[in-house]
GROMACS .gro file of C-alpha atoms in nm:
model
  242
    1UNK     CA    1  11.931   4.196  -8.450
    2UNK     CA    2  12.186   4.475  -8.439
    3UNK     CA    3  12.085   4.817  -8.557
    4UNK     CA    4  12.193   4.910  -8.909
    5UNK     CA    5  12.334   5.229  -8.771
    6UNK     CA    6  12.592   5.067  -8.537
    7UNK     CA    7  12.944   4.959  -8.618
    8UNK     CA    8  13.214   5.100  -8.842
    9UNK     CA    9  13.099   5.373  -9.088
   10UNK     CA   10  13.234   5.175  -9.387
   11UNK     CA   11  13.030   4.869  -9.278
   12UNK     CA   12  12.720   5.084  -9.238
   13UNK     CA   13  12.763   5.221  -9.592
   14UNK     CA   14  12.800   4.870  -9.736
   15UNK     CA   15  12.488   4.752  -9.552
   16UNK     CA   16  12.288   5.053  -9.674
   17UNK     CA   17  12.401   4.994 -10.034
   18UNK     CA   18  12.302   4.628 -10.012
   19UNK     CA   19  11.959   4.712  -9.868
   20UNK     CA   20  11.898   4.980 -10.133
   21UNK     CA   21  11.988   4.744 -10.417
   22UNK     CA   22  11.755   4.479 -10.273
   23UNK     CA   23  11.465   4.725 -10.251
   24UNK     CA   24  11.524   4.840 -10.611
   25UNK     CA   25  11.520   4.480 -10.737
   26UNK     CA   26  11.198   4.406 -10.549
   27UNK     CA   27  11.032   4.724 -10.680
   28UNK     CA   28  11.139   4.650 -11.037
   29UNK     CA   29  11.006   4.297 -11.020
   30UNK     CA   30  10.676   4.422 -10.878
   31UNK     CA   31  10.619   4.719 -11.110
   32UNK     CA   32  10.805   4.619 -11.423
   33UNK     CA   33  11.016   4.844 -11.642
   34UNK     CA   34  10.838   5.106 -11.865
   35UNK     CA   35  10.998   4.975 -12.184
   36UNK     CA   36  10.886   4.622 -12.110
   37UNK     CA   37  10.526   4.710 -12.031
   38UNK     CA   38  10.455   4.985 -12.285
   39UNK     CA   39  10.477   4.772 -12.599
   40UNK     CA   40  10.194   4.527 -12.657
   41UNK     CA   41  10.279   4.162 -12.701
   42UNK     CA   42  10.313   4.069 -13.066
   43UNK     CA   43  10.067   3.815 -13.193
   44UNK     CA   44   9.881   3.720 -13.509
   45UNK     CA   45   9.620   3.964 -13.637
   46UNK     CA   46   9.421   3.966 -13.958
   47UNK     CA   47   9.635   3.988 -14.275
   48UNK     CA   48   9.349   4.156 -14.462
   49UNK     CA   49   9.447   4.500 -14.591
   50UNK     CA   50   9.296   4.783 -14.387
   51UNK     CA   51   9.109   5.023 -14.617
   52UNK     CA   52   8.848   5.172 -14.384
   53UNK     CA   53   8.827   5.394 -14.081
   54UNK     CA   54   8.759   5.262 -13.733
   55UNK     CA   55   8.406   5.405 -13.736
   56UNK     CA   56   8.131   5.422 -14.000
   57UNK     CA   57   7.980   5.728 -14.166
   58UNK     CA   58   8.143   6.047 -14.287
   59UNK     CA   59   8.482   5.957 -14.149
   60UNK     CA   60   8.821   5.986 -14.315
   61UNK     CA   61   9.168   5.883 -14.196
   62UNK     CA   62   9.482   6.076 -14.287
   63UNK     CA   63   9.808   5.884 -14.321
   64UNK     CA   64  10.152   6.019 -14.408
   65UNK     CA   65  10.432   5.815 -14.564
   66UNK     CA   66  10.811   5.820 -14.597
   67UNK     CA   67  10.900   6.036 -14.298
   68UNK     CA   68  10.995   6.173 -14.072
   69UNK     CA   69  11.131   6.489 -14.231
   70UNK     CA   70  11.315   6.765 -14.043
   71UNK     CA   71  11.136   7.030 -14.248
   72UNK     CA   72  10.783   6.914 -14.325
   73UNK     CA   73  10.695   6.681 -14.038
   74UNK     CA   74  10.708   6.965 -13.781
   75UNK     CA   75  10.490   7.183 -14.006
   76UNK     CA   76  10.240   6.904 -14.051
   77UNK     CA   77  10.231   6.835 -13.678
   78UNK     CA   78  10.157   7.201 -13.619
   79UNK     CA   79   9.868   7.190 -13.868
   80UNK     CA   80   9.720   6.875 -13.714
   81UNK     CA   81   9.759   7.019 -13.366
   82UNK     CA   82   9.586   7.341 -13.470
   83UNK     CA   83   9.288   7.153 -13.611
   84UNK     CA   84   9.286   6.885 -13.335
   85UNK     CA   85   9.323   6.591 -13.574
   86UNK     CA   86   9.511   6.266 -13.514
   87UNK     CA   87   9.678   6.081 -13.802
   88UNK     CA   88   9.899   5.784 -13.882
   89UNK     CA   89  10.266   5.835 -13.969
   90UNK     CA   90  10.424   5.554 -14.171
   91UNK     CA   91  10.794   5.573 -14.086
   92UNK     CA   92  11.094   5.458 -14.287
   93UNK     CA   93  11.369   5.311 -14.070
   94UNK     CA   94  11.654   5.498 -14.239
   95UNK     CA   95  11.471   5.827 -14.185
   96UNK     CA   96  11.403   5.744 -13.821
   97UNK     CA   97  11.771   5.669 -13.766
   98UNK     CA   98  11.868   6.035 -13.806
   99UNK     CA   99  11.536   6.196 -13.710
  100UNK     CA  100  11.460   6.044 -13.372
  101UNK     CA  101  11.346   6.379 -13.231
  102UNK     CA  102  11.073   6.396 -13.494
  103UNK     CA  103  10.948   6.050 -13.399
  104UNK     CA  104  10.927   6.160 -13.038
  105UNK     CA  105  10.735   6.470 -13.144
  106UNK     CA  106  10.487   6.260 -13.344
  107UNK     CA  107  10.425   6.033 -13.047
  108UNK     CA  108  10.407   6.324 -12.801
  109UNK     CA  109  10.123   6.473 -13.008
  110UNK     CA  110   9.926   6.150 -12.980
  111UNK     CA  111   9.956   6.024 -13.337
  112UNK     CA  112   9.978   5.659 -13.438
  113UNK     CA  113  10.282   5.491 -13.590
  114UNK     CA  114  10.315   5.258 -13.886
  115UNK     CA  115  10.615   5.054 -14.000
  116UNK     CA  116  10.700   5.147 -14.362
  117UNK     CA  117  11.009   4.922 -14.400
  118UNK     CA  118  11.369   5.016 -14.341
  119UNK     CA  119  11.479   5.134 -14.686
  120UNK     CA  120  11.147   5.179 -14.868
  121UNK     CA  121  11.213   4.895 -15.111
  122UNK     CA  122  10.967   4.712 -15.333
  123UNK     CA  123  10.861   4.391 -15.156
  124UNK     CA  124  10.710   4.218 -15.458
  125UNK     CA  125  10.974   3.944 -15.481
  126UNK     CA  126  11.122   3.961 -15.130
  127UNK     CA  127  11.112   3.640 -14.927
  128UNK     CA  128  10.906   3.615 -14.607
  129UNK     CA  129  11.224   3.575 -14.401
  130UNK     CA  130  11.371   3.896 -14.542
  131UNK     CA  131  11.044   4.081 -14.491
  132UNK     CA  132  11.029   3.968 -14.129
  133UNK     CA  133  11.388   4.081 -14.068
  134UNK     CA  134  11.313   4.419 -14.227
  135UNK     CA  135  10.999   4.474 -14.019
  136UNK     CA  136  11.180   4.382 -13.699
  137UNK     CA  137  11.474   4.608 -13.784
  138UNK     CA  138  11.241   4.900 -13.851
  139UNK     CA  139  11.043   4.841 -13.532
  140UNK     CA  140  11.369   4.832 -13.335
  141UNK     CA  141  11.483   5.160 -13.490
  142UNK     CA  142  11.153   5.329 -13.403
  143UNK     CA  143  11.168   5.199 -13.047
  144UNK     CA  144  11.524   5.321 -13.014
  145UNK     CA  145  11.369   5.668 -13.047
  146UNK     CA  146  11.063   5.596 -12.832
  147UNK     CA  147  11.113   5.286 -12.616
  148UNK     CA  148  10.808   5.063 -12.591
  149UNK     CA  149  10.594   5.264 -12.832
  150UNK     CA  150  10.303   5.083 -12.997
  151UNK     CA  151  10.336   5.026 -13.373
  152UNK     CA  152  10.001   4.877 -13.481
  153UNK     CA  153  10.034   4.901 -13.860
  154UNK     CA  154  10.263   4.801 -14.146
  155UNK     CA  155  10.253   4.953 -14.496
  156UNK     CA  156  10.439   4.817 -14.799
  157UNK     CA  157  10.613   5.078 -15.016
  158UNK     CA  158  10.436   5.161 -15.342
  159UNK     CA  159  10.151   4.932 -15.237
  160UNK     CA  160  10.355   4.637 -15.367
  161UNK     CA  161  10.271   4.397 -15.088
  162UNK     CA  162  10.419   4.069 -15.206
  163UNK     CA  163  10.404   3.828 -14.915
  164UNK     CA  164  10.424   4.101 -14.652
  165UNK     CA  165  10.060   4.103 -14.528
  166UNK     CA  166  10.087   3.756 -14.377
  167UNK     CA  167  10.434   3.824 -14.235
  168UNK     CA  168  10.328   4.155 -14.080
  169UNK     CA  169  10.009   4.004 -13.937
  170UNK     CA  170  10.207   3.723 -13.776
  171UNK     CA  171  10.418   3.989 -13.604
  172UNK     CA  172  10.106   4.165 -13.476
  173UNK     CA  173  10.092   4.449 -13.733
  174UNK     CA  174   9.784   4.514 -13.947
  175UNK     CA  175   9.866   4.578 -14.315
  176UNK     CA  176   9.747   4.934 -14.375
  177UNK     CA  177   9.644   5.022 -14.731
  178UNK     CA  178   9.439   5.317 -14.862
  179UNK     CA  179   9.144   5.421 -15.075
  180UNK     CA  180   9.292   5.747 -15.202
  181UNK     CA  181   9.644   5.850 -15.294
  182UNK     CA  182   9.612   6.189 -15.466
  183UNK     CA  183   9.968   6.202 -15.601
  184UNK     CA  184  10.110   6.480 -15.389
  185UNK     CA  185  10.461   6.374 -15.501
  186UNK     CA  186  10.372   6.507 -15.849
  187UNK     CA  187  10.364   6.859 -15.703
  188UNK     CA  188  10.046   6.950 -15.893
  189UNK     CA  189   9.997   7.272 -15.697
  190UNK     CA  190   9.813   7.319 -15.369
  191UNK     CA  191   9.480   7.404 -15.534
  192UNK     CA  192   9.492   7.100 -15.763
  193UNK     CA  193   9.595   6.871 -15.478
  194UNK     CA  194   9.314   7.003 -15.261
  195UNK     CA  195   9.063   6.943 -15.542
  196UNK     CA  196   9.190   6.587 -15.586
  197UNK     CA  197   9.128   6.530 -15.216
  198UNK     CA  198   8.778   6.680 -15.236
  199UNK     CA  199   8.691   6.464 -15.535
  200UNK     CA  200   8.841   6.143 -15.401
  201UNK     CA  201   8.749   6.132 -15.033
  202UNK     CA  202   8.460   5.896 -14.961
  203UNK     CA  203   8.301   5.786 -14.631
  204UNK     CA  204   8.532   5.563 -14.421
  205UNK     CA  205   8.819   5.628 -14.665
  206UNK     CA  206   9.190   5.614 -14.588
  207UNK     CA  207   9.403   5.884 -14.753
  208UNK     CA  208   9.775   5.850 -14.818
  209UNK     CA  209   9.990   6.163 -14.841
  210UNK     CA  210  10.361   6.219 -14.776
  211UNK     CA  211  10.559   6.424 -14.524
  212UNK     CA  212  10.903   6.339 -14.669
  213UNK     CA  213  11.075   6.228 -14.987
  214UNK     CA  214  11.082   6.569 -15.152
  215UNK     CA  215  10.915   6.909 -15.139
  216UNK     CA  216  10.600   6.857 -14.931
  217UNK     CA  217  10.493   7.217 -14.876
  218UNK     CA  218  10.190   7.169 -15.103
  219UNK     CA  219  10.085   6.873 -14.890
  220UNK     CA  220  10.113   7.073 -14.569
  221UNK     CA  221   9.915   7.364 -14.716
  222UNK     CA  222   9.647   7.141 -14.869
  223UNK     CA  223   9.591   6.956 -14.540
  224UNK     CA  224   9.567   7.288 -14.357
  225UNK     CA  225   9.281   7.388 -14.587
  226UNK     CA  226   9.117   7.047 -14.616
  227UNK     CA  227   9.053   6.980 -14.248
  228UNK     CA  228   8.842   7.286 -14.158
  229UNK     CA  229   8.656   7.259 -14.488
  230UNK     CA  230   8.552   6.898 -14.430
  231UNK     CA  231   8.480   6.955 -14.062
  232UNK     CA  232   8.242   7.236 -14.160
  233UNK     CA  233   8.058   6.982 -14.379
  234UNK     CA  234   8.013   6.745 -14.085
  235UNK     CA  235   8.303   6.510 -14.151
  236UNK     CA  236   8.518   6.359 -13.876
  237UNK     CA  237   8.885   6.267 -13.896
  238UNK     CA  238   8.926   5.915 -13.764
  239UNK     CA  239   9.201   5.654 -13.741
  240UNK     CA  240   9.207   5.342 -13.960
  241UNK     CA  241   9.040   5.023 -13.845
  242UNK     CA  242   9.243   4.792 -13.619
   0.00000   0.00000   0.00000
């Protein structure tokens, strides 16, 4: 066999290019692309609404809806990072479309994602086919920001589930509900919001707050005070059950 380094320079370059392309194809087939391997295969899971933490006892899960927001999501991430707490962010597709950097920041900090529909519409009377299309569109928008990212949960806007639990479960997403929604969108004041959280949190509870959809400074400030207070009482901040 003749050496690859003999013959006309142009021929040698063509042979090198062909060999390189072949090696790349073999390596890709052996290793697999990151985007293809990072996302878990979709498959049916339980359609029962998730309302508990992954672990028993004095555990509470924090979830945040309607984001991401260019103003309040970064503040909330800073608070969670400071207190070493992981949470679930329920993302709206339209928000993700123009806030991809915030989605990447959420994932980079180790938080979990949840599909919160594309346009935050009431699903009460929406057909299963439309719900499926919406969920897939939202997942695709999220993965356009972070290719291959895991999205284990789905949450229906306003808690109006309609037929979405079965549809989401069939796509491999657990329907994520809550045990406490303290009405942070009412802007009751940070002290009042914090007291609502104190009064309403119960062992293995799932709390729903918001990081977008309006002024969320009270939410950020209340969470910043809540976490160290509950940790001092022996509580842990968990993720929802899977």
